[in-house]
CSV table of C-alpha atoms and ligand atoms in Angstrom, one decimal:
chain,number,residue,atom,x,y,z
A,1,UNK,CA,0.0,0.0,0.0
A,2,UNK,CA,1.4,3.1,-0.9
A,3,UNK,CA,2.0,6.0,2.4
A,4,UNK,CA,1.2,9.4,1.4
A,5,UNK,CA,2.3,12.4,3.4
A,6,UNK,CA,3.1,15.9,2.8
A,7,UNK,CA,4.7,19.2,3.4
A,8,UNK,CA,3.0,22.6,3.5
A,9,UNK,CA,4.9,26.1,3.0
A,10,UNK,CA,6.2,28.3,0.1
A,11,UNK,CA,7.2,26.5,-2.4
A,12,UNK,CA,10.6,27.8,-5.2
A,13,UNK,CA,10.8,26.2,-8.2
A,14,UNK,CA,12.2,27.2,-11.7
A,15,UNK,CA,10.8,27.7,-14.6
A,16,UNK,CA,13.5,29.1,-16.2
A,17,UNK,CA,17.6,29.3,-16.2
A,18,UNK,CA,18.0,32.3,-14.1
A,19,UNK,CA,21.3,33.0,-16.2
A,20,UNK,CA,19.7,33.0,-19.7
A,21,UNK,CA,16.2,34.9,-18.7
A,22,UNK,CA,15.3,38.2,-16.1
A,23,UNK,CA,17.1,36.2,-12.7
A,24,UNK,CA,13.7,38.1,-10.9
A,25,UNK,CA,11.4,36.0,-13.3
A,26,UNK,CA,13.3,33.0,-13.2
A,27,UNK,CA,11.4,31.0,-10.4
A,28,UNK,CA,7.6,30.5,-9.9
A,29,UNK,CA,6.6,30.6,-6.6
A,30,UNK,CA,3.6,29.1,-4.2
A,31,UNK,CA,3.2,31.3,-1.3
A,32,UNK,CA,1.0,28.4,0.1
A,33,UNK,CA,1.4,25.4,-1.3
A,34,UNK,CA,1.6,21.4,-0.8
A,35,UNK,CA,4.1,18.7,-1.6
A,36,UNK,CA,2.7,15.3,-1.5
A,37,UNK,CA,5.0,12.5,-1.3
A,38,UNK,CA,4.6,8.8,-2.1
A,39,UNK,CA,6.9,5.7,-1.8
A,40,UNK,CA,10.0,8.2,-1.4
A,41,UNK,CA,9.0,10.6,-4.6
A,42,UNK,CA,7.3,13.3,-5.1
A,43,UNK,CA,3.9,12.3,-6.2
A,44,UNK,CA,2.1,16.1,-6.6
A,45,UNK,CA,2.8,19.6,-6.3
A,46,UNK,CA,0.6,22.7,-6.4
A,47,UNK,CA,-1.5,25.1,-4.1
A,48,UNK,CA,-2.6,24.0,-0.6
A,49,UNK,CA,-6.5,25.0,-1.1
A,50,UNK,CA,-6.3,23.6,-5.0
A,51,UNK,CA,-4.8,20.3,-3.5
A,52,UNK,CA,-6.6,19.5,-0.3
A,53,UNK,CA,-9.7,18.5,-1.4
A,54,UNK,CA,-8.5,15.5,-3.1
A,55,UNK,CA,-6.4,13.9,-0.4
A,56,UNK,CA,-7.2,11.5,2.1
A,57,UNK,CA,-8.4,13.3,5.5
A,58,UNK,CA,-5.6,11.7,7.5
A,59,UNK,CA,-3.0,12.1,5.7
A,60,UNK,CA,0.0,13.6,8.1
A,61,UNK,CA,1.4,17.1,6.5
A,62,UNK,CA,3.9,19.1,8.2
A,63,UNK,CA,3.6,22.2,8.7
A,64,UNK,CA,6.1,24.8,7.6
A,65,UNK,CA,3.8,27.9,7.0
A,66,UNK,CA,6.3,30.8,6.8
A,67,UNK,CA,9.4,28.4,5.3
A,68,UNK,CA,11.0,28.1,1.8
A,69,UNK,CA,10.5,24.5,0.9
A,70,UNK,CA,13.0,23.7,-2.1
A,71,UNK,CA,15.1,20.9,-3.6
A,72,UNK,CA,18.1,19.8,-1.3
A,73,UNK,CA,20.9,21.4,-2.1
A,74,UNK,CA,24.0,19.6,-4.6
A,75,UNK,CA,27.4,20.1,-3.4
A,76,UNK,CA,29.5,19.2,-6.5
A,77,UNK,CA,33.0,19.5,-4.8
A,78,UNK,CA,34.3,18.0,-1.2
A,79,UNK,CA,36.1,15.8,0.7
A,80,UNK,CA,34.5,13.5,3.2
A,81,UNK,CA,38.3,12.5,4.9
A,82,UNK,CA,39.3,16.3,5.6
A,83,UNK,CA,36.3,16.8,8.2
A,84,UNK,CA,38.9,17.1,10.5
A,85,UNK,CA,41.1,19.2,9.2
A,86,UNK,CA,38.7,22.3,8.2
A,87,UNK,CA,39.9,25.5,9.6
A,88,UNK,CA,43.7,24.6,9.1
A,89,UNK,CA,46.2,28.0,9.5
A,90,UNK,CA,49.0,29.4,7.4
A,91,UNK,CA,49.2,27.5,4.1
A,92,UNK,CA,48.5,27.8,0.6
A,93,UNK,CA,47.5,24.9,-1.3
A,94,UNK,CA,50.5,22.4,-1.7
A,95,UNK,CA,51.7,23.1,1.6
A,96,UNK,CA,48.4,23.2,3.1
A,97,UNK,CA,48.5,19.5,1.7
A,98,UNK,CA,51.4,18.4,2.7
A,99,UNK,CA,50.7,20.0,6.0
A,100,UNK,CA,47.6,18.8,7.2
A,101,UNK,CA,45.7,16.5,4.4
A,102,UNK,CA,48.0,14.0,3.7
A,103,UNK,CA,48.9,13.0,7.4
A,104,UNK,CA,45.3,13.1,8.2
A,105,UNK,CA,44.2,11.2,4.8
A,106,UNK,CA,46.8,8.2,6.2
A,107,UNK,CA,43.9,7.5,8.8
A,108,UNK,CA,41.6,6.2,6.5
A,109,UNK,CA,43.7,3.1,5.9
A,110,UNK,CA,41.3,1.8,9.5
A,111,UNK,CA,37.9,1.1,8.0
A,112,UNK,CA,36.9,1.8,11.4
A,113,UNK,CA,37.8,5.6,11.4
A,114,UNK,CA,37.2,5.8,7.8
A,115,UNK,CA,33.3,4.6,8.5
A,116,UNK,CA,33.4,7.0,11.9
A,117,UNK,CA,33.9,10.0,10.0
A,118,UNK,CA,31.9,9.1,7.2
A,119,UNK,CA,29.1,9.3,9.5
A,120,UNK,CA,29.6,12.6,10.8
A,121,UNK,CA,30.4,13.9,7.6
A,122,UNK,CA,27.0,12.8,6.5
A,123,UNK,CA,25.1,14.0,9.7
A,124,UNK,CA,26.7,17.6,9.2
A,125,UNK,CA,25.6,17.5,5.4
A,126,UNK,CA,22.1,16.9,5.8
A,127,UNK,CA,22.0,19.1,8.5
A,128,UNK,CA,23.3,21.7,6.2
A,129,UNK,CA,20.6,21.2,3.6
A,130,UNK,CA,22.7,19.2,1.4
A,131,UNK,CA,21.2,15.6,0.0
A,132,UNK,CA,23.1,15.5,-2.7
A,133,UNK,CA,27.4,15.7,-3.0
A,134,UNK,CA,30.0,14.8,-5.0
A,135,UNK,CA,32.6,12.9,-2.6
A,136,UNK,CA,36.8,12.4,-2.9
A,137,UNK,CA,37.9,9.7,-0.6
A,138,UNK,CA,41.3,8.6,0.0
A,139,UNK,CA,43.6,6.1,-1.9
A,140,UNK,CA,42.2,3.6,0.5
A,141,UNK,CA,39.6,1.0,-0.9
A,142,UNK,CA,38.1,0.7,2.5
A,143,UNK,CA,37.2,4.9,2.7
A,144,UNK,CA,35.3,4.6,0.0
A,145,UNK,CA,33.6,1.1,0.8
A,146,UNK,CA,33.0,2.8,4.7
A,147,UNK,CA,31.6,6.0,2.9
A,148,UNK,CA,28.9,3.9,0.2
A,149,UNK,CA,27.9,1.5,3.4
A,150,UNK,CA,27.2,5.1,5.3
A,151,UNK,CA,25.6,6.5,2.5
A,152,UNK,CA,23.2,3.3,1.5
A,153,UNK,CA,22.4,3.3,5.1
A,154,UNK,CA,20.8,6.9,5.1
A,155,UNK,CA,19.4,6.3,0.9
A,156,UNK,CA,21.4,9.3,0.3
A,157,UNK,CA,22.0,10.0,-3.5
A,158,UNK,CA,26.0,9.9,-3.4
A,159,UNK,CA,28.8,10.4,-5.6
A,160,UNK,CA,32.1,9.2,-5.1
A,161,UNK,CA,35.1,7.5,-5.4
A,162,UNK,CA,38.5,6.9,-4.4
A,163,UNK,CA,41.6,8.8,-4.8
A,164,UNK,CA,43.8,7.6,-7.3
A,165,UNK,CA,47.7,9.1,-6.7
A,166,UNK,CA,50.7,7.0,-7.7
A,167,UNK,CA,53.3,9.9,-7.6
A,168,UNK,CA,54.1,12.6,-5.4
A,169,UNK,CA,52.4,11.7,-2.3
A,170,UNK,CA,53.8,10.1,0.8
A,171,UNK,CA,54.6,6.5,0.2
A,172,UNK,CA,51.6,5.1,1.8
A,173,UNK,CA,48.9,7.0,0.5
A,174,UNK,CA,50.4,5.3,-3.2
A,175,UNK,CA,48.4,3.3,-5.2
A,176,UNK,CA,49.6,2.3,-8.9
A,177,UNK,CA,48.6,3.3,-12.0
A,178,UNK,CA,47.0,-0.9,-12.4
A,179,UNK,CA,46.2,-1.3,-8.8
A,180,UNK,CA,44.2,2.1,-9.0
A,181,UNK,CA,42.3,0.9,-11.6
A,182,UNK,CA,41.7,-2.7,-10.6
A,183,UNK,CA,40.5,-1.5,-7.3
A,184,UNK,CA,38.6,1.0,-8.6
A,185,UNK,CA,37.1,-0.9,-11.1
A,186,UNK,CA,35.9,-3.5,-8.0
A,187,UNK,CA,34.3,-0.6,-6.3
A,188,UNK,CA,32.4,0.2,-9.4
A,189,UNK,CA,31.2,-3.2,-9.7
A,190,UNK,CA,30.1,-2.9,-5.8
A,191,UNK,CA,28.8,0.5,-5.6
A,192,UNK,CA,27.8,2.4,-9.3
A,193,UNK,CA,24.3,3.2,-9.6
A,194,UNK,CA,23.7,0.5,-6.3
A,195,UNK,CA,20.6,2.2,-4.5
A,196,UNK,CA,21.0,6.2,-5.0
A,197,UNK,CA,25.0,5.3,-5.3
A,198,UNK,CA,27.2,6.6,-8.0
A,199,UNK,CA,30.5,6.0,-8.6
A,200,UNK,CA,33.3,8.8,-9.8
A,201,UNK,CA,36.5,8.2,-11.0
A,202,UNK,CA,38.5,10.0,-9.0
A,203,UNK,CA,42.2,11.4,-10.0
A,204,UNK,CA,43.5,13.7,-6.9
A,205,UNK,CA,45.2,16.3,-9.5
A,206,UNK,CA,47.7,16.0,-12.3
A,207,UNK,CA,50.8,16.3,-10.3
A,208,UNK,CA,50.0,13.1,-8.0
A,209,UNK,CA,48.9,11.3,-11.3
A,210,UNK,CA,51.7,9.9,-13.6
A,211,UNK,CA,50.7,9.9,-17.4
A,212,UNK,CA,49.9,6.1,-17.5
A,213,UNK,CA,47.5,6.4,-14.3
A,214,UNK,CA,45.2,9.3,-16.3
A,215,UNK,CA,45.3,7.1,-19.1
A,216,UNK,CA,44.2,4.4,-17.2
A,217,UNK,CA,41.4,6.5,-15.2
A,218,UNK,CA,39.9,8.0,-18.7
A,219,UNK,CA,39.6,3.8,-19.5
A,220,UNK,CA,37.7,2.9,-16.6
A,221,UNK,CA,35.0,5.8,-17.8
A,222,UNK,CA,34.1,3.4,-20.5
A,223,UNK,CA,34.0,0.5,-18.5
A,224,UNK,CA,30.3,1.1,-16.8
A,225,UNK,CA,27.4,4.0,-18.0
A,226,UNK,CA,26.7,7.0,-16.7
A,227,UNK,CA,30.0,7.0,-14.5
A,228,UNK,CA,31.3,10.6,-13.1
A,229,UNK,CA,35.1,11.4,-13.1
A,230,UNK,CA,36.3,14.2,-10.8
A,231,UNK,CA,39.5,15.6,-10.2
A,232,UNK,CA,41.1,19.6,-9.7
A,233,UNK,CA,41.8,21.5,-12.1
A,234,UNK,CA,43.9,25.7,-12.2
A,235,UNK,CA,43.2,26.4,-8.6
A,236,UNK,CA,46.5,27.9,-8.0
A,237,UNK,CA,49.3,29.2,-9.7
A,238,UNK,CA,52.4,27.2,-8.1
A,239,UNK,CA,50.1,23.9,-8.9
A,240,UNK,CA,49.8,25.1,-12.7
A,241,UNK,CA,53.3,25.9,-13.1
A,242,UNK,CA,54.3,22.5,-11.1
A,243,UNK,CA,52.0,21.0,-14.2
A,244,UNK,CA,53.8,22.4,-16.9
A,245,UNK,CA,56.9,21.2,-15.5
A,246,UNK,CA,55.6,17.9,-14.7
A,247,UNK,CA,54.0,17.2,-18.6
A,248,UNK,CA,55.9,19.7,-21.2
A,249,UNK,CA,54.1,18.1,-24.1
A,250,UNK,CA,51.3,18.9,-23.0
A,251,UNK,CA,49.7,22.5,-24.1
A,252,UNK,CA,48.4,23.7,-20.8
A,253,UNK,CA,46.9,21.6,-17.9
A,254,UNK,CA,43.4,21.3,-19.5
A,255,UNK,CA,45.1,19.3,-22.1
A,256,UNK,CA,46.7,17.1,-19.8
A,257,UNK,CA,43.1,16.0,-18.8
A,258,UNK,CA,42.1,16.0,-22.7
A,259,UNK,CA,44.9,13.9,-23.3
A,260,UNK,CA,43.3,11.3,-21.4
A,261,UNK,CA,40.6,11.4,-22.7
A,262,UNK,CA,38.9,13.1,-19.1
A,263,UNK,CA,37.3,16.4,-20.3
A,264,UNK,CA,33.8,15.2,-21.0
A,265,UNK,CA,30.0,15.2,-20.0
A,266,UNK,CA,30.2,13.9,-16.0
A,267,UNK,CA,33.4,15.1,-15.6
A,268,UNK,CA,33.4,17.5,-12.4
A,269,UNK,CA,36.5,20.1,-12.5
A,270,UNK,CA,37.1,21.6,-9.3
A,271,UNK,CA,38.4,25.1,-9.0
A,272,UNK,CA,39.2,26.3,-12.6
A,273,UNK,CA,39.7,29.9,-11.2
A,274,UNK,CA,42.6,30.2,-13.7
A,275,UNK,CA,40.9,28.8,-16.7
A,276,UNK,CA,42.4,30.7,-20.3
A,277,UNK,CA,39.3,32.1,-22.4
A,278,UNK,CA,40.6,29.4,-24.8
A,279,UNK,CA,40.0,26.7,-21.8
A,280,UNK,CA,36.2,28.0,-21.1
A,281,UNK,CA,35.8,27.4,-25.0
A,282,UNK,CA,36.9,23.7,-25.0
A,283,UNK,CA,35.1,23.1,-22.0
A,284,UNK,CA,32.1,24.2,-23.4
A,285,UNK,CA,32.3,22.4,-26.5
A,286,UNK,CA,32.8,18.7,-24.1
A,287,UNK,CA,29.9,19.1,-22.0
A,288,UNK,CA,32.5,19.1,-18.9
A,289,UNK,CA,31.5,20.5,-15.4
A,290,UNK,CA,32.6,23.4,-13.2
A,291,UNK,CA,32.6,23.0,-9.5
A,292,UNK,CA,32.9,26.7,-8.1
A,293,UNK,CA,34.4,26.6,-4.4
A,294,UNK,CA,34.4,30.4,-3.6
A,295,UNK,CA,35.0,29.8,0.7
A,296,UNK,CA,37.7,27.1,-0.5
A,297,UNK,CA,39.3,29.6,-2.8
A,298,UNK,CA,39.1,32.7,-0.2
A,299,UNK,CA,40.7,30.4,2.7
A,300,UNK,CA,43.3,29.3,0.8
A,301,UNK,CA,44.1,32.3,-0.9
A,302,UNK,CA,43.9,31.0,-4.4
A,303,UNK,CA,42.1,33.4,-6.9
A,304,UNK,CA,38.6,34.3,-8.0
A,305,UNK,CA,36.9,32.4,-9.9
A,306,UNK,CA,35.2,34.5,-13.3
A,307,UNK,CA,31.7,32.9,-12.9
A,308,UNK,CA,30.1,35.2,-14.9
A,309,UNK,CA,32.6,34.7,-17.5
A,310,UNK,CA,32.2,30.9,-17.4
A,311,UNK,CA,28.2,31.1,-18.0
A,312,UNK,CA,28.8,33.5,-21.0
A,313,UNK,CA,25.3,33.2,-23.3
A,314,UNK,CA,27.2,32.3,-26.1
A,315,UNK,CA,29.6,29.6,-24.8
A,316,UNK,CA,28.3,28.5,-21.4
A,317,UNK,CA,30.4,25.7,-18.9
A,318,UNK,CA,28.1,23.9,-16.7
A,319,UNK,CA,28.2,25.3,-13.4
A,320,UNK,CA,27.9,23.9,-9.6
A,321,UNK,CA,28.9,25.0,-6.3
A,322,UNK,CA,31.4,23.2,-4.1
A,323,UNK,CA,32.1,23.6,-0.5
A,324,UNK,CA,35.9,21.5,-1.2
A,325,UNK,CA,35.7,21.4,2.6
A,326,UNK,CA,38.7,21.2,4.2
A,327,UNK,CA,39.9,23.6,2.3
A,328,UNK,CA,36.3,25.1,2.2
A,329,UNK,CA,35.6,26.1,5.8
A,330,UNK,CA,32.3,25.3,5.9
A,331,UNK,CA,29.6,22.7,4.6
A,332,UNK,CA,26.5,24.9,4.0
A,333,UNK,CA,25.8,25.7,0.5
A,334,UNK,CA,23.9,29.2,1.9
A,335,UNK,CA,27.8,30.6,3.1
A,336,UNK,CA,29.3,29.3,-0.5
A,337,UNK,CA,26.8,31.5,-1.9
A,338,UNK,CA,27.4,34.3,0.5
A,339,UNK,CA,31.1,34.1,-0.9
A,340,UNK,CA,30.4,33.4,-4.4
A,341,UNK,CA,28.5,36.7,-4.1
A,342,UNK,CA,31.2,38.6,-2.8
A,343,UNK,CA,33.6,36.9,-5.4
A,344,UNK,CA,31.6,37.9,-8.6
A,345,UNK,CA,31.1,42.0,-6.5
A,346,UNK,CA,34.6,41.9,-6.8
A,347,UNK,CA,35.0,41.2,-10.5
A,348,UNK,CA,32.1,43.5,-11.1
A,349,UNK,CA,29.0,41.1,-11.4
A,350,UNK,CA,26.5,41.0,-8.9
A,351,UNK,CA,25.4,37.5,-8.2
A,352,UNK,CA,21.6,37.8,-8.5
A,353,UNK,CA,19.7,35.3,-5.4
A,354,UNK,CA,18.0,33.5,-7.9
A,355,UNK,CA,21.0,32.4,-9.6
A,356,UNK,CA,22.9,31.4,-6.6
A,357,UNK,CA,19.9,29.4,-5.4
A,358,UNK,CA,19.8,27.7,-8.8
A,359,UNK,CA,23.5,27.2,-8.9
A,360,UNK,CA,22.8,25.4,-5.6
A,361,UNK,CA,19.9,23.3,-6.1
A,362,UNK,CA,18.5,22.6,-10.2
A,363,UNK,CA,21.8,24.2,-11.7
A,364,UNK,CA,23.7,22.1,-10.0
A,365,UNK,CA,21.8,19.4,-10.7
A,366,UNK,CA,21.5,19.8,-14.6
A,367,UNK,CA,25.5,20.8,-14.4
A,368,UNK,CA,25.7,16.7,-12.9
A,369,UNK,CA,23.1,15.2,-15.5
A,370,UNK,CA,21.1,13.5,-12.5
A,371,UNK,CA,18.6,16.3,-13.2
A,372,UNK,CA,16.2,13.4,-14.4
A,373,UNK,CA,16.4,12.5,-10.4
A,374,UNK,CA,17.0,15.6,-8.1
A,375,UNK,CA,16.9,19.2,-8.0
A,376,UNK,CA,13.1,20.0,-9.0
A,377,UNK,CA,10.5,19.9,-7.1
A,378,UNK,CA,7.9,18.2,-9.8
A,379,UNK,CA,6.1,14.8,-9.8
A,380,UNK,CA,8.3,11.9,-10.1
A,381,UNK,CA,11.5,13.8,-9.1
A,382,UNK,CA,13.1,11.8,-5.5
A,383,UNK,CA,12.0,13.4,-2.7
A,384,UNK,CA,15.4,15.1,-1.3
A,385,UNK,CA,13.8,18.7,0.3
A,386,UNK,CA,15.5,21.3,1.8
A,387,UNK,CA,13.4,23.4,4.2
A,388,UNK,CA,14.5,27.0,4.6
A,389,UNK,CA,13.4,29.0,8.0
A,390,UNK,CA,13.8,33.1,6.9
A,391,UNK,CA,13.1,34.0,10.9
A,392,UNK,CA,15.6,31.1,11.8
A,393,UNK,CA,17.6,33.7,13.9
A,394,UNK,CA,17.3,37.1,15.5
A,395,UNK,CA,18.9,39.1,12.8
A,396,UNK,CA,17.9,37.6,9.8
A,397,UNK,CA,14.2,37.1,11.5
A,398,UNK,CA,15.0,41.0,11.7
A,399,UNK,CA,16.2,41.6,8.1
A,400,UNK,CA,13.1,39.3,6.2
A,401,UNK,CA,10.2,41.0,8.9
A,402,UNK,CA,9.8,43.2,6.0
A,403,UNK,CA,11.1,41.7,3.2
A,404,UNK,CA,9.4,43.3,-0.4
A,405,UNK,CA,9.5,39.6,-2.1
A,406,UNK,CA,10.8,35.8,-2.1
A,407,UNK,CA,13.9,37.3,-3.6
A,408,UNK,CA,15.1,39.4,-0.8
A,409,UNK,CA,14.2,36.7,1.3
A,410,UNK,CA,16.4,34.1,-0.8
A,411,UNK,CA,19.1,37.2,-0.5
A,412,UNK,CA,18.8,37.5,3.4
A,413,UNK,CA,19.2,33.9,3.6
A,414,UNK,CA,22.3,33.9,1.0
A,415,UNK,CA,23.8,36.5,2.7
A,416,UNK,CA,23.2,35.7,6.7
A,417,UNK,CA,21.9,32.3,6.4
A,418,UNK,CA,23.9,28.9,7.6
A,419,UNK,CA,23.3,25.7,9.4
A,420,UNK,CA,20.9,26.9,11.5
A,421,UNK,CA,18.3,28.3,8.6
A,422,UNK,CA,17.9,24.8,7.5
A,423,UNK,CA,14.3,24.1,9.5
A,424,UNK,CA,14.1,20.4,7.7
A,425,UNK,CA,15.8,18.3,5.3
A,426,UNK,CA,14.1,15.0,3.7
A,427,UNK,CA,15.7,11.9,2.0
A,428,UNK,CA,13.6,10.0,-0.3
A,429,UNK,CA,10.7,11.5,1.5
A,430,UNK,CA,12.2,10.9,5.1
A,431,UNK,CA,12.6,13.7,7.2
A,432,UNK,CA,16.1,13.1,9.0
A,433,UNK,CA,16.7,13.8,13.0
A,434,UNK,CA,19.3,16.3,13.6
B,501,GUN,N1,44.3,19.7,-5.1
B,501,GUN,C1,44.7,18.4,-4.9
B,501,GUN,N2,44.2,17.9,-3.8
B,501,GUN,C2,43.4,18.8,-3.3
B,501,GUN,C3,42.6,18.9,-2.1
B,501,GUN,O1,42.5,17.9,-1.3
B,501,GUN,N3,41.9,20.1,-1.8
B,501,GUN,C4,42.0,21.1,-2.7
B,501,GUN,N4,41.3,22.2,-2.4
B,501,GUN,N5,42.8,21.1,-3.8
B,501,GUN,C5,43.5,20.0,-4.1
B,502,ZN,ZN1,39.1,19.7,-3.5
């Protein structure tokens, strides 16, 4: 028998790419209006008065009158193992690696730990708002096995994989160019589209990669459908010159990637804050993905990332937002937005909240190709819902008392909003404890 239930509040949803149409106009809103949700999906969607009538009198709807109810957000960009090293000091990024990540990364060889911090890292994600992320692991097979068990546990929809690095990493966190792939390859058989799990083919950067190990990486892409590949790409400047160095036939370090046959639909770049015009074009023209980490790239003092340049009408990139915590100091997708705000004010765009909402939730879903599953509230879609509270604290209840429309309210949020906005976050239709 199927179990209805159902959520009541203001409802955002897009009608349109905020990016390509008036960002004002872009989403259609229903001041008071009712999800329904059956067997984990969304079954209907619509106006509370239009939509009563018709279902059963018993069936349990929460009430979140005065809320934003919205997709879940996507986090296209972060790693599960650095949990506990967020908020390290002094370094940019290959020291800040050396530093901190790789000696904590060692840790996940114990599947016990590995599984320990998996859960936590998943707790403080959905308490965040995010249902959706794509996930580096470490080198070790069991971090990513711990991570999937976690994952399957909750029916979260997941992506992720483990961390392929057979040069210039500390001899234990080593794989091979064939054991990286033969492992990998097992996970893919255990864990790719398993439940809400998919697998992503996951090559740290080019410098911990020899030549033979990319090759090798852009193989296993064609060994299962619809798998993601994920890796870093022109975050900072010492890494790109180390790149150049490290492959002089190549043309820049987008061709490295190319060259390997990696730059293609699924494929999830993270950073590219120092992407050439001539880069955006080629990226454009594979279908590949953007994740934009604007906390990540403030902390760690690595550029700013032309996101308005990127989404340019006539060659767009596909677009997400990353947290890349623990370089990113924070997992809620409301303070990325808050910085990718400031970052575009400071190349002379002002980041509408519309679009950062989008970039969040259906952009970032469309920029993934698992728009068919999440990031829309519409019948059929998975029921992963993000509930937004504009009054959730004193000053932003302040700032939205007398708010002149759901776009300041979005912008409040954006700007002042965090953890503690998020009133409710469902999974498959579940509304999780936290
Ligand atoms: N480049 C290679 N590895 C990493 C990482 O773990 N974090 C970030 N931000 N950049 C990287
Ligand atoms: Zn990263």
């Amino acid at each position: 028998m199927t179990i209805r239930h159902a959520l009541r509040g203001t409802i955002l949803r897009f009608h349109d790419n905020p990016f390509f149409t008036p960002a004002a106009d872009a989403m259609h809103i229903e001041p008071d209006g009712l999800v329904v949700i059956a067997d984990g999906h969304i079954e209907t969607v619509g106006n509370y008065d239009d939509l009563r009538p018709n279902l059963d009198a018993n069936i349990s709807i929460a009430d979140y009158r005065g809320c934003l109810i919205g997709p879940g957000f996507i986090d296209a960009h972060v790693h599960y193992p650095q949990l506990s090293v967020i908020a390290s000091y002094g370094e940019q990024l290959l020291t800040w690696l050396e530093r901190y990540v790789f000696p904590e990364e060692r840790r996940f060889h114990d599947e016990n730990y590995s599984a320990e911090i998996a859960r936590k890292f998943l707790n403080e994600l959905l308490r965040a708002g995010t249902t959706t992320a794509a996930v580096y692991c470490t080198v070790h097979p069991q971090s990513v096995e711990a991570f999937f068990r976690e994952s399957a546990h909750r029916n979260t929809r997941m992506i992720a994989g483990k961390v392929l690095m057979d040069r210039n990493a500390p001899d234990d966190l080593r794989d091979t160019a064939q054991r990286g792939y033969d492992e990998s390859r097992h996970l893919i058989d255990r864990w790719h589209r398993n439940g809400r799990q998919f697998y992503a083919v996951t090559p740290r950067f080019a410098p911990t990669s020899t030549e033979e190990q990319l090759t090798l990486a852009g193989a296993l892409l064609d060994t299962a459908p619809d798998l993601f590949m994920q890796t870093h790409l022109l975050e900072n400047r010492q890494e790109e010159a180390w790149v150049r160095q490290l492959f002089p036939a190549r043309k820049g370090y987008l061709d490295v990637y190319d060259h390997a046959n990696l730059v293609r639909p699924r494929s999830i770049f993270g950073h590219a804050v120092h992407v050439s015009e001539h880069d955006l074009g080629h990226c454009h023209d594979k279908g590949c993905t953007f994740a934009h980490c604007p906390t990540s790239n403030l902390f760690l003092g690595s550029g700013n990332f032309r996101l308005f340049d990127a989404l340019r009408a006539e060659r767009p990139v596909h677009v997400a937002l990353g947290t890349d915590v623990g370089a990113g100091d924070t997992l809620s997708l409301l303070r990325v937005a808050n910085e990718a705000y400031k970052i575009a004010q400071s190349t002379g765009h002002s980041l509408h909240p519309a679009q950062a909402y989008w970039l969040a939730t259906t952009g970032g879903a469309q920029a993934l190709h698992i728009d068919h599953l999440v990031g829309k509230i519409a019948p059929g879609m998975e029921a992963d819902l993000c509930v937004l509270d504009p009054a959730a604290t004193p000053i932003l209840a302040q700032r939205t008392a007398n708010a002149e429309s759901y776009n300041d309210i979005l912008f409040a949020l954006m700007i002042l909003g965090d953890e503690r906005s998020v009133r409710a976050t469902y999974v498959n239709g579940r509304k999780i404890d936290f």
